[in-house]
Structures are given as structure tokens and as C-alpha cells.
């Protein structure tokens, strides 16, 4: 990477405006983003319920980097680079699985769930197995969720840990199960995908189905604007001891906000999608708990289900959006919920966003593209995301560019 040139691109960015074209379109910028952003940030890998017992594992890609997360024999959740210490093959294919040990498909090197090397056939007598375990990745589990960071020195996480755990507590995320996973391939730069995901300026016309239940007119998804109904919702949450006021750090946000009148779930008709709810407090009218993590995620938890949106870059022009839906662990598919109904609203919303992001990327490629201004009211969170991206990038350049 030519950090001097990339630094010059950041210097071109006007305050309150989108980014210079090259930061969206060039391969060098993508390589920079992987090193400076995805390689240095805390990422939400999923929920602890995805590892229900010893031997459970999750294999996932962070960009082009394979990661595996395990629950070992003692119940401890661990994360590793999914790269065999023999000749580097990926040990576990992407997805969920269960195995007593992790076995590389190439030469059958075998690892215990704690990452230590258990067996390596036909190696010399003086071969040291203890020096060839899977390389660990920083991991933090709290509030029922799993967070990983590939950096040698991860950013501080304690403030987010405290706030998220408190806001998530009423929903008992430990009682979830994974109901469905979806991957959507988008031909757009990941930053355009995330800018779109951080604003609802487009929602009233771009997402008519979502707008039935989701308060798309708010500048922030939790800004009441002294609305009487929102104030009544806040009073109800206070009465039930549910934290709801927006809190945020440099790279995260958490809040609980009211849904549209008469709606208790983010669904096609505002009604619950699951007969076995997560929360029955206030008749299930507890709005949505929203949390967002830069660079890649937003999530919503209503009284009946949890939805997670995760953006993973693949190249300067391709992004994979992973969606996960979680329900109560005792909810029975086909009895308490229907998967097609559960995923329908967010699936159509994601499809609409895919079209918008891809169209945005095509326009950004134009020789006529000039960075434009964000709306201070409608695109507050999109600008916040871009400001964060620039701040973190400059820190990386200052640290590594000398």
C-alpha cells in the first residue's frame, strides 16, 4: 500500500461530505481498509447460542481472512485464525458444525478445541507440537454475544461491554437459538453498503414494507423529537426498568426506541412473528433494542426475535451481507414460527438495499462523481460512520506510515 497516497486522499475529504472516489473504488484502498479497519476493529461474530455445546464451532470469513470460533470441553469460547500450522490450509469450511476435534482436510493435522495441536503424523521425533497450535484471536463474550478482534492490541471494549450487557439483559440473549442465516452478494464497495445501512433518508420510498412498522422519519433511529408517543414509551420503559436512552462510544451505539403506533415487532404487519416470545413485559410493546458497531454491523431485538446484519468486504467492488435471525430457544419451527414469514421483511429490505448500494457504486464510478454533502438531519448516522472511518484511518496512517 502507498500510505502516502492514501493519506492524500483523506486530506481531500471535505467535512460533512462523502469520500473521494478512489477510497470507494480502488484496490489499494480496499487493501488499506482490510488492514486499517477490519484488521483493527472489534467485530460481532454472532451469538453464544450458535455454540450450544462443547465441540460446536463457527467458521467465518472476515474479508479474505478465515476465522474459526469454538466452544471447548470446559465450555470456554475461543477464536483462532483458521489456518493450519502445517502448510496453511483452511481447517474448517465456512458454516456451523460440531466436532470433537478440528482436523485439517489436507494432511490430517488435528487440533483440540482449545487450539492446541493434538496430532501431526509423520513428523520428526523432535517436532514440538506445543509450538504449532492454531494462532488465537482476541475474543470477548458478554450479553450473550460474541465479539472478535484480529488486532494484536484491540481497542478498549469495557465501556461497550458494560452498556450492551445492561441493555441486552431484559431479553436474556442466552436463551436464543439461530433460526436462519442468509448471505447476499452485493456488487458495491462495503462503505457504500454501510453508509446506506446507517441512514433512513431513503427508507420512506426505498422500503415501503419496513416503513409500516419502523419509524423511518427519525434523524437518529432513537430520536424522539419530543414526540408525545415516544415520551410515553420512554416512561413505560423507565417504569419496567428497561434501559433505553441512546448511549454511544467512538465505534458503537446502543438504544431502545418505539416502533410505529400499534406495532410490537418489526414485521410485515407489526404483529409478533413468534408464538414463544423473548419478552412479555408491557404486553410485548418494548420497541426495538438497536445496537450498531463500526465498521460492519447493526442489529435489532424486538420482543419476539433478534435480527443481525453484518457487512463483510470481499474486494473493492464486492461485499457480502450476512443476516441472522434468532428466536427463543424453545420456539419450535413449524409450530411457533414459520421461517419464510420470519425472514420476509428483512429479506425484502436487504434486497432493496442491495439494489440501492449497487446503483450507488455505479454512479460513484462516474468521471462526473464529486463527493456530496450529507443531510445533517436525515443522514446523521451515515456521516458519523464516515467520520469514524476517517478518524481510524488517519490513526493507522500516523502509526504505520513512518
Coordinates of C-alpha atoms in Angstrom, one line a residue:
X1 CA 0.0 0.0 0.0
X2 CA 1.1 3.5 -0.8
X3 CA 0.2 5.1 2.6
X4 CA 1.4 8.5 1.4
X5 CA -1.1 8.5 -1.5
X6 CA -3.9 7.1 0.7
X7 CA -3.2 9.8 3.2
X8 CA -3.5 12.4 0.5
X9 CA -7.0 11.0 -0.4
X10 CA -8.1 11.5 3.2
X11 CA -6.8 15.0 3.1
X12 CA -9.1 15.7 0.1
X13 CA -12.2 14.8 2.1
X14 CA -14.4 17.9 2.9
X15 CA -16.0 17.9 6.3
X16 CA -19.6 16.7 6.1
X17 CA -19.2 15.1 2.7
X18 CA -18.8 11.7 1.3
X19 CA -15.4 10.3 0.4
X20 CA -13.1 10.9 -2.6
X21 CA -13.8 8.4 -5.4
X22 CA -10.7 6.4 -5.1
X23 CA -11.5 5.4 -1.5
X24 CA -14.6 3.6 -2.8
X25 CA -13.2 2.1 -6.0
X26 CA -9.5 1.3 -5.9
X27 CA -7.9 -2.0 -4.9
X28 CA -5.2 -0.2 -2.9
X29 CA -8.0 1.5 -0.8
X30 CA -9.6 -1.9 -0.2
X31 CA -6.3 -3.4 0.9
X32 CA -5.9 -0.4 3.2
X33 CA -9.4 -0.9 4.6
X34 CA -8.7 -4.5 5.4
X35 CA -5.5 -3.7 7.3
X36 CA -6.6 -0.4 9.0
X37 CA -10.3 -1.1 9.6
X38 CA -11.3 -4.7 9.6
X39 CA -7.9 -5.8 10.9
X40 CA -8.1 -3.4 13.9
X41 CA -11.7 -3.3 14.9
X42 CA -14.0 -5.3 17.2
X43 CA -16.4 -7.3 15.1
X44 CA -19.6 -9.1 16.2
X45 CA -19.3 -12.8 15.1
X46 CA -22.7 -13.8 16.3
X47 CA -24.4 -15.0 19.5
X48 CA -23.2 -17.5 22.0
X49 CA -26.2 -19.7 21.3
X50 CA -24.6 -20.6 18.0
X51 CA -22.1 -22.7 20.0
X52 CA -24.7 -24.7 22.1
X53 CA -22.3 -27.4 23.4
X54 CA -18.7 -28.5 23.6
X55 CA -17.4 -29.2 20.1
X56 CA -19.6 -26.6 18.4
X57 CA -17.8 -24.3 16.1
X58 CA -18.4 -21.3 13.8
X59 CA -16.2 -20.9 10.7
X60 CA -16.5 -17.5 9.0
X61 CA -14.6 -15.1 6.7
X62 CA -13.5 -11.6 7.7
X63 CA -12.9 -10.3 4.2
X64 CA -10.5 -12.9 2.8
X65 CA -9.3 -14.0 6.3
X66 CA -10.7 -17.2 7.6
X67 CA -11.6 -17.4 11.3
X68 CA -12.9 -20.3 13.5
X69 CA -14.6 -19.9 16.8
X70 CA -15.0 -22.9 19.1
X71 CA -16.6 -23.9 22.4
X72 CA -14.0 -26.2 24.1
X73 CA -14.5 -29.1 26.6
X74 CA -14.7 -26.7 29.5
X75 CA -17.3 -24.5 27.8
X76 CA -14.9 -21.7 27.1
X77 CA -15.5 -19.9 23.8
X78 CA -12.3 -19.3 21.8
X79 CA -11.3 -17.8 18.5
X80 CA -8.5 -18.7 16.1
X81 CA -7.1 -17.9 12.7
X82 CA -8.5 -20.8 10.6
X83 CA -5.1 -21.6 9.0
X84 CA -3.4 -24.9 9.6
X85 CA 0.1 -24.5 11.2
X86 CA 1.4 -27.1 8.7
X87 CA 1.1 -25.5 5.3
X88 CA -1.7 -23.0 5.9
X89 CA -4.8 -24.8 4.7
X90 CA -8.2 -23.7 6.0
X91 CA -9.1 -26.2 8.7
X92 CA -12.9 -25.7 8.8
X93 CA -15.1 -24.7 5.9
X94 CA -17.4 -21.7 6.5
X95 CA -20.5 -22.5 8.4
X96 CA -21.6 -24.1 11.7
X97 CA -20.6 -27.5 12.8
X98 CA -19.8 -29.9 15.7
X99 CA -16.7 -32.0 16.1
X100 CA -14.7 -33.5 19.0
X101 CA -11.5 -32.1 17.3
X102 CA -10.7 -29.9 14.3
X103 CA -9.0 -31.9 11.5
X104 CA -7.3 -30.2 8.6
X105 CA -8.5 -31.9 5.4
X106 CA -5.1 -31.6 3.7
X107 CA -2.7 -33.7 5.8
X108 CA -4.9 -34.5 8.8
X109 CA -3.2 -32.4 11.3
X110 CA -5.6 -32.4 14.3
X111 CA -6.3 -29.7 16.8
X112 CA -8.1 -29.8 20.2
X113 CA -10.9 -27.3 20.7
X114 CA -8.6 -25.1 22.7
X115 CA -6.5 -24.7 19.6
X116 CA -3.6 -26.9 20.7
X117 CA -2.1 -29.3 18.2
X118 CA -3.2 -32.9 19.1
X119 CA -1.6 -34.9 16.3
X120 CA 0.6 -34.4 13.3
X121 CA 1.5 -37.6 11.5
X122 CA 4.9 -38.5 10.0
X123 CA 6.7 -35.5 11.6
X124 CA 10.3 -35.8 13.0
X125 CA 10.9 -37.1 16.6
X126 CA 12.0 -33.7 17.8
X127 CA 8.9 -32.0 16.4
X128 CA 7.3 -29.7 19.1
X129 CA 3.5 -29.9 18.9
X130 CA 3.2 -27.3 21.6
X131 CA 4.7 -24.7 19.3
X132 CA 2.2 -25.4 16.5
X133 CA -1.2 -24.7 17.8
X134 CA -3.7 -22.6 16.0
X135 CA -3.0 -18.9 16.4
X136 CA -5.5 -17.2 18.8
X137 CA -7.6 -14.2 18.0
X138 CA -8.8 -11.7 20.7
X139 CA -12.4 -12.6 21.8
X140 CA -14.9 -11.1 24.2
X141 CA -18.2 -12.7 25.1
X142 CA -20.9 -10.7 27.0
X143 CA -24.6 -10.1 26.9
X144 CA -25.0 -13.4 25.1
X145 CA -23.0 -12.1 22.1
X146 CA -19.5 -12.9 20.7
X147 CA -17.0 -10.2 19.6
X148 CA -13.6 -10.8 18.0
X149 CA -10.7 -8.6 17.0
X150 CA -7.8 -9.6 14.8
X151 CA -5.5 -6.8 16.0
X152 CA -2.6 -7.5 18.3
X153 CA -3.7 -4.6 20.5
X154 CA -7.5 -4.4 20.3
X155 CA -9.3 -1.2 21.0
X156 CA -10.8 -0.8 24.5
X157 CA -14.1 -2.6 24.9
X158 CA -15.1 -2.3 28.6
X159 CA -17.4 0.7 28.1
X160 CA -19.3 -1.1 25.4
X161 CA -19.3 -4.3 27.4
X162 CA -21.0 -2.5 30.3
X163 CA -23.6 -0.7 28.3
X164 CA -24.5 -3.5 25.9
X165 CA -24.8 -6.0 28.7
X166 CA -27.2 -3.7 30.7
X167 CA -29.4 -3.0 27.6
X168 CA -29.4 -6.7 26.5
X169 CA -30.2 -8.1 29.9
X170 CA -34.0 -8.0 29.8
X171 CA -34.0 -10.1 26.6
X172 CA -31.8 -12.9 28.0
X173 CA -29.9 -13.5 24.8
X174 CA -28.5 -16.6 26.3
X175 CA -32.0 -18.1 25.7
X176 CA -31.8 -17.7 21.9
X177 CA -31.3 -20.1 19.1
X178 CA -30.2 -19.4 15.5
X179 CA -33.3 -19.8 13.2
X180 CA -31.9 -18.8 9.8
X181 CA -28.7 -17.5 8.1
X182 CA -28.6 -15.7 4.7
X183 CA -25.7 -14.4 2.5
X184 CA -26.4 -11.7 0.0
X185 CA -23.7 -10.8 -2.6
X186 CA -23.6 -7.1 -3.4
X187 CA -21.6 -5.6 -6.2
X188 CA -20.7 -2.5 -4.3
X189 CA -18.0 -1.2 -2.1
X190 CA -18.5 -2.1 1.6
X191 CA -18.5 1.6 2.7
X192 CA -21.4 2.3 0.4
X193 CA -23.2 -0.7 1.8
X194 CA -22.7 0.6 5.3
X195 CA -23.5 4.3 4.5
X196 CA -26.8 3.0 3.2
X197 CA -27.3 0.9 6.3
X198 CA -26.7 3.9 8.6
X199 CA -29.4 6.2 7.3
X200 CA -33.2 6.1 6.6
X201 CA -33.2 9.1 4.3
X202 CA -34.1 6.5 1.6
X203 CA -36.5 4.4 3.7
X204 CA -39.9 6.0 3.1
X205 CA -39.7 5.4 -0.6
X206 CA -37.0 2.7 -0.7
X207 CA -38.5 0.4 1.9
X208 CA -42.3 0.8 1.9
X209 CA -42.7 -2.6 3.7
X210 CA -40.3 -1.6 6.5
X211 CA -41.8 1.8 6.9
X212 CA -45.1 0.2 8.1
X213 CA -43.5 -0.7 11.4
X214 CA -40.2 1.1 11.6
X215 CA -40.2 4.8 12.4
X216 CA -38.3 5.8 9.3
X217 CA -38.7 9.6 9.8
X218 CA -36.3 9.9 12.8
X219 CA -33.0 11.5 12.2
X220 CA -31.5 9.0 14.6
X221 CA -33.4 5.8 14.9
X222 CA -34.0 6.7 18.5
X223 CA -34.5 10.5 18.4
X224 CA -38.0 11.2 19.8
X225 CA -38.1 14.9 18.7
X226 CA -40.3 15.5 21.8
X227 CA -43.0 13.3 20.2
X228 CA -45.7 12.5 22.8
X229 CA -45.9 8.8 22.0
X230 CA -42.1 8.4 22.1
X231 CA -42.2 10.2 25.5
X232 CA -44.9 7.8 26.7
X233 CA -42.8 4.9 25.5
X234 CA -39.8 6.2 27.4
X235 CA -41.9 6.5 30.6
X236 CA -43.1 2.9 30.2
X237 CA -39.5 1.6 29.7
X238 CA -38.4 3.5 32.8
X239 CA -41.3 2.0 34.8
X240 CA -40.3 -1.5 33.8
X241 CA -36.6 -0.9 34.3
X242 CA -35.6 -1.2 30.7
X243 CA -32.6 1.0 29.7
X244 CA -33.5 2.9 26.5
X245 CA -31.7 6.3 26.3
X246 CA -29.2 6.4 23.5
X247 CA -25.6 5.7 24.5
X248 CA -22.6 5.6 22.3
X249 CA -18.8 5.4 22.0
X250 CA -16.5 6.1 19.2
X251 CA -17.3 2.9 17.3
X252 CA -20.6 1.8 18.8
X253 CA -24.2 2.8 19.6
X254 CA -26.9 1.3 21.7
X255 CA -30.5 2.5 22.3
X256 CA -34.1 1.3 22.6
X257 CA -36.8 3.1 20.6
X258 CA -40.5 2.9 20.0
X259 CA -41.9 1.3 16.8
X260 CA -44.8 2.8 14.9
X261 CA -48.2 3.1 16.6
X262 CA -49.8 -0.3 17.2
X263 CA -46.6 -2.3 16.3
X264 CA -44.9 -4.6 18.7
X265 CA -42.5 -6.2 16.2
X266 CA -40.6 -5.3 13.1
X267 CA -42.7 -7.4 10.7
X268 CA -44.9 -7.0 7.7
X269 CA -47.9 -6.1 9.8
X270 CA -46.3 -5.1 13.1
X271 CA -47.5 -8.2 14.9
X272 CA -45.2 -10.8 16.5
X273 CA -43.8 -13.5 14.3
X274 CA -43.0 -15.9 17.1
X275 CA -45.6 -17.5 19.4
X276 CA -42.8 -18.1 22.0
X277 CA -41.7 -14.5 22.8
X278 CA -38.4 -13.4 24.2
X279 CA -40.0 -10.7 26.4
X280 CA -43.6 -10.4 27.6
X281 CA -43.2 -7.2 29.6
X282 CA -45.6 -4.4 28.7
X283 CA -47.6 -6.8 26.6
X284 CA -44.5 -7.2 24.3
X285 CA -44.6 -3.5 23.5
X286 CA -40.9 -2.9 24.2
X287 CA -39.9 -1.3 20.9
X288 CA -36.6 -2.4 19.4
X289 CA -33.2 -2.6 21.0
X290 CA -30.8 -1.4 18.3
X291 CA -27.1 -1.7 18.5
X292 CA -24.5 -0.8 15.9
X293 CA -20.8 -1.5 15.6
X294 CA -18.4 0.2 13.2
X295 CA -17.3 -1.0 10.7
X296 CA -19.8 -3.7 9.9
X297 CA -23.0 -4.2 11.9
X298 CA -26.4 -3.2 13.1
X299 CA -28.9 -5.4 14.9
X300 CA -32.5 -5.1 16.2
X301 CA -34.1 -7.1 19.1
X302 CA -37.8 -6.9 19.5
X303 CA -40.0 -8.8 21.9
X304 CA -40.1 -11.9 19.7
X305 CA -36.8 -12.1 17.7
X306 CA -33.4 -10.7 17.0
X307 CA -32.0 -9.7 13.6
X308 CA -28.3 -9.2 12.9
X309 CA -26.9 -7.5 9.7
X310 CA -23.1 -7.9 9.1
X311 CA -21.2 -6.4 6.2
X312 CA -18.0 -8.2 5.1
X313 CA -15.8 -6.8 2.3
X314 CA -14.5 -9.2 -0.4
X315 CA -13.0 -6.7 -2.8
X316 CA -13.2 -3.0 -3.7
X317 CA -16.3 -3.8 -5.7
X318 CA -17.9 -6.8 -3.9
X319 CA -19.4 -7.1 -0.4
X320 CA -21.1 -10.0 1.3
X321 CA -24.0 -9.1 3.7
X322 CA -24.7 -11.8 6.2
X323 CA -28.1 -11.8 8.0
X324 CA -29.0 -13.9 11.0
X325 CA -32.4 -14.3 12.7
X326 CA -32.6 -15.6 16.3
X327 CA -35.7 -16.8 18.2
X328 CA -36.4 -18.2 21.7
X329 CA -34.5 -21.5 22.1
X330 CA -37.8 -23.3 23.0
X331 CA -39.6 -22.0 19.9
X332 CA -40.4 -24.9 17.5
X333 CA -40.1 -24.3 13.8
X334 CA -43.4 -25.0 12.0
X335 CA -45.3 -24.7 15.3
X336 CA -44.2 -21.5 17.0
X337 CA -42.8 -19.8 13.9
X338 CA -42.5 -20.1 10.1
X339 CA -39.1 -19.3 8.7
X340 CA -40.3 -17.7 5.5
X341 CA -42.6 -15.4 7.5
X342 CA -39.8 -14.7 10.0
X343 CA -37.3 -13.6 7.3
X344 CA -39.6 -11.9 4.8
X345 CA -39.4 -8.3 5.9
X346 CA -35.6 -8.1 6.3
X347 CA -35.1 -10.2 3.2
X348 CA -37.0 -7.8 1.0
X349 CA -35.4 -4.8 2.8
X350 CA -31.9 -6.3 2.2
X351 CA -32.8 -6.9 -1.5
X352 CA -33.9 -3.3 -1.9
X353 CA -30.7 -2.1 -0.2
X354 CA -28.6 -4.3 -2.5
X355 CA -30.1 -2.5 -5.5
X356 CA -29.6 0.9 -3.9
X357 CA -25.9 0.2 -3.0
X358 CA -25.1 -1.3 -6.4
X359 CA -26.7 1.7 -8.2
X360 CA -24.7 4.0 -5.8
X361 CA -21.5 2.2 -6.7
X362 CA -22.1 2.5 -10.4
X363 CA -22.7 6.2 -10.0
X364 CA -19.6 6.7 -7.9
X365 CA -17.5 5.2 -10.7
X366 CA -18.6 8.0 -13.0
X367 CA -16.0 10.6 -14.0
X368 CA -18.6 13.1 -13.0
X369 CA -18.7 11.9 -9.4
X370 CA -18.0 14.6 -6.8
X371 CA -18.3 13.9 -3.1
X372 CA -21.6 15.3 -1.9
X373 CA -22.9 16.7 1.4
X374 CA -24.7 14.6 4.0
X375 CA -28.1 15.8 5.3
X376 CA -27.4 16.9 8.9
X377 CA -30.9 15.7 9.9
X378 CA -31.6 12.6 7.8
X379 CA -28.0 11.2 7.4
X380 CA -26.6 11.9 10.8
X381 CA -25.5 8.3 11.3
X382 CA -24.1 7.9 7.8
X383 CA -21.9 11.0 8.4
X384 CA -21.0 9.6 11.8
X385 CA -19.8 6.4 10.1
X386 CA -17.7 8.2 7.5
X387 CA -16.2 10.5 10.2
X388 CA -15.3 7.4 12.2
X389 CA -13.8 5.7 9.2
X390 CA -11.6 8.8 8.5
X391 CA -10.6 9.1 12.2
X392 CA -9.5 5.5 12.5
X393 CA -7.8 5.6 9.1
X394 CA -5.7 8.6 10.0
X395 CA -4.6 7.0 13.3
X396 CA -3.5 3.9 11.3
X397 CA -1.6 6.1 8.8
X398 CA 0.1 8.1 11.5
X399 CA 1.2 4.8 13.3
X400 CA 2.2 2.8 10.2
X401 CA 3.2 5.4 7.7
X402 CA 6.5 6.4 9.2

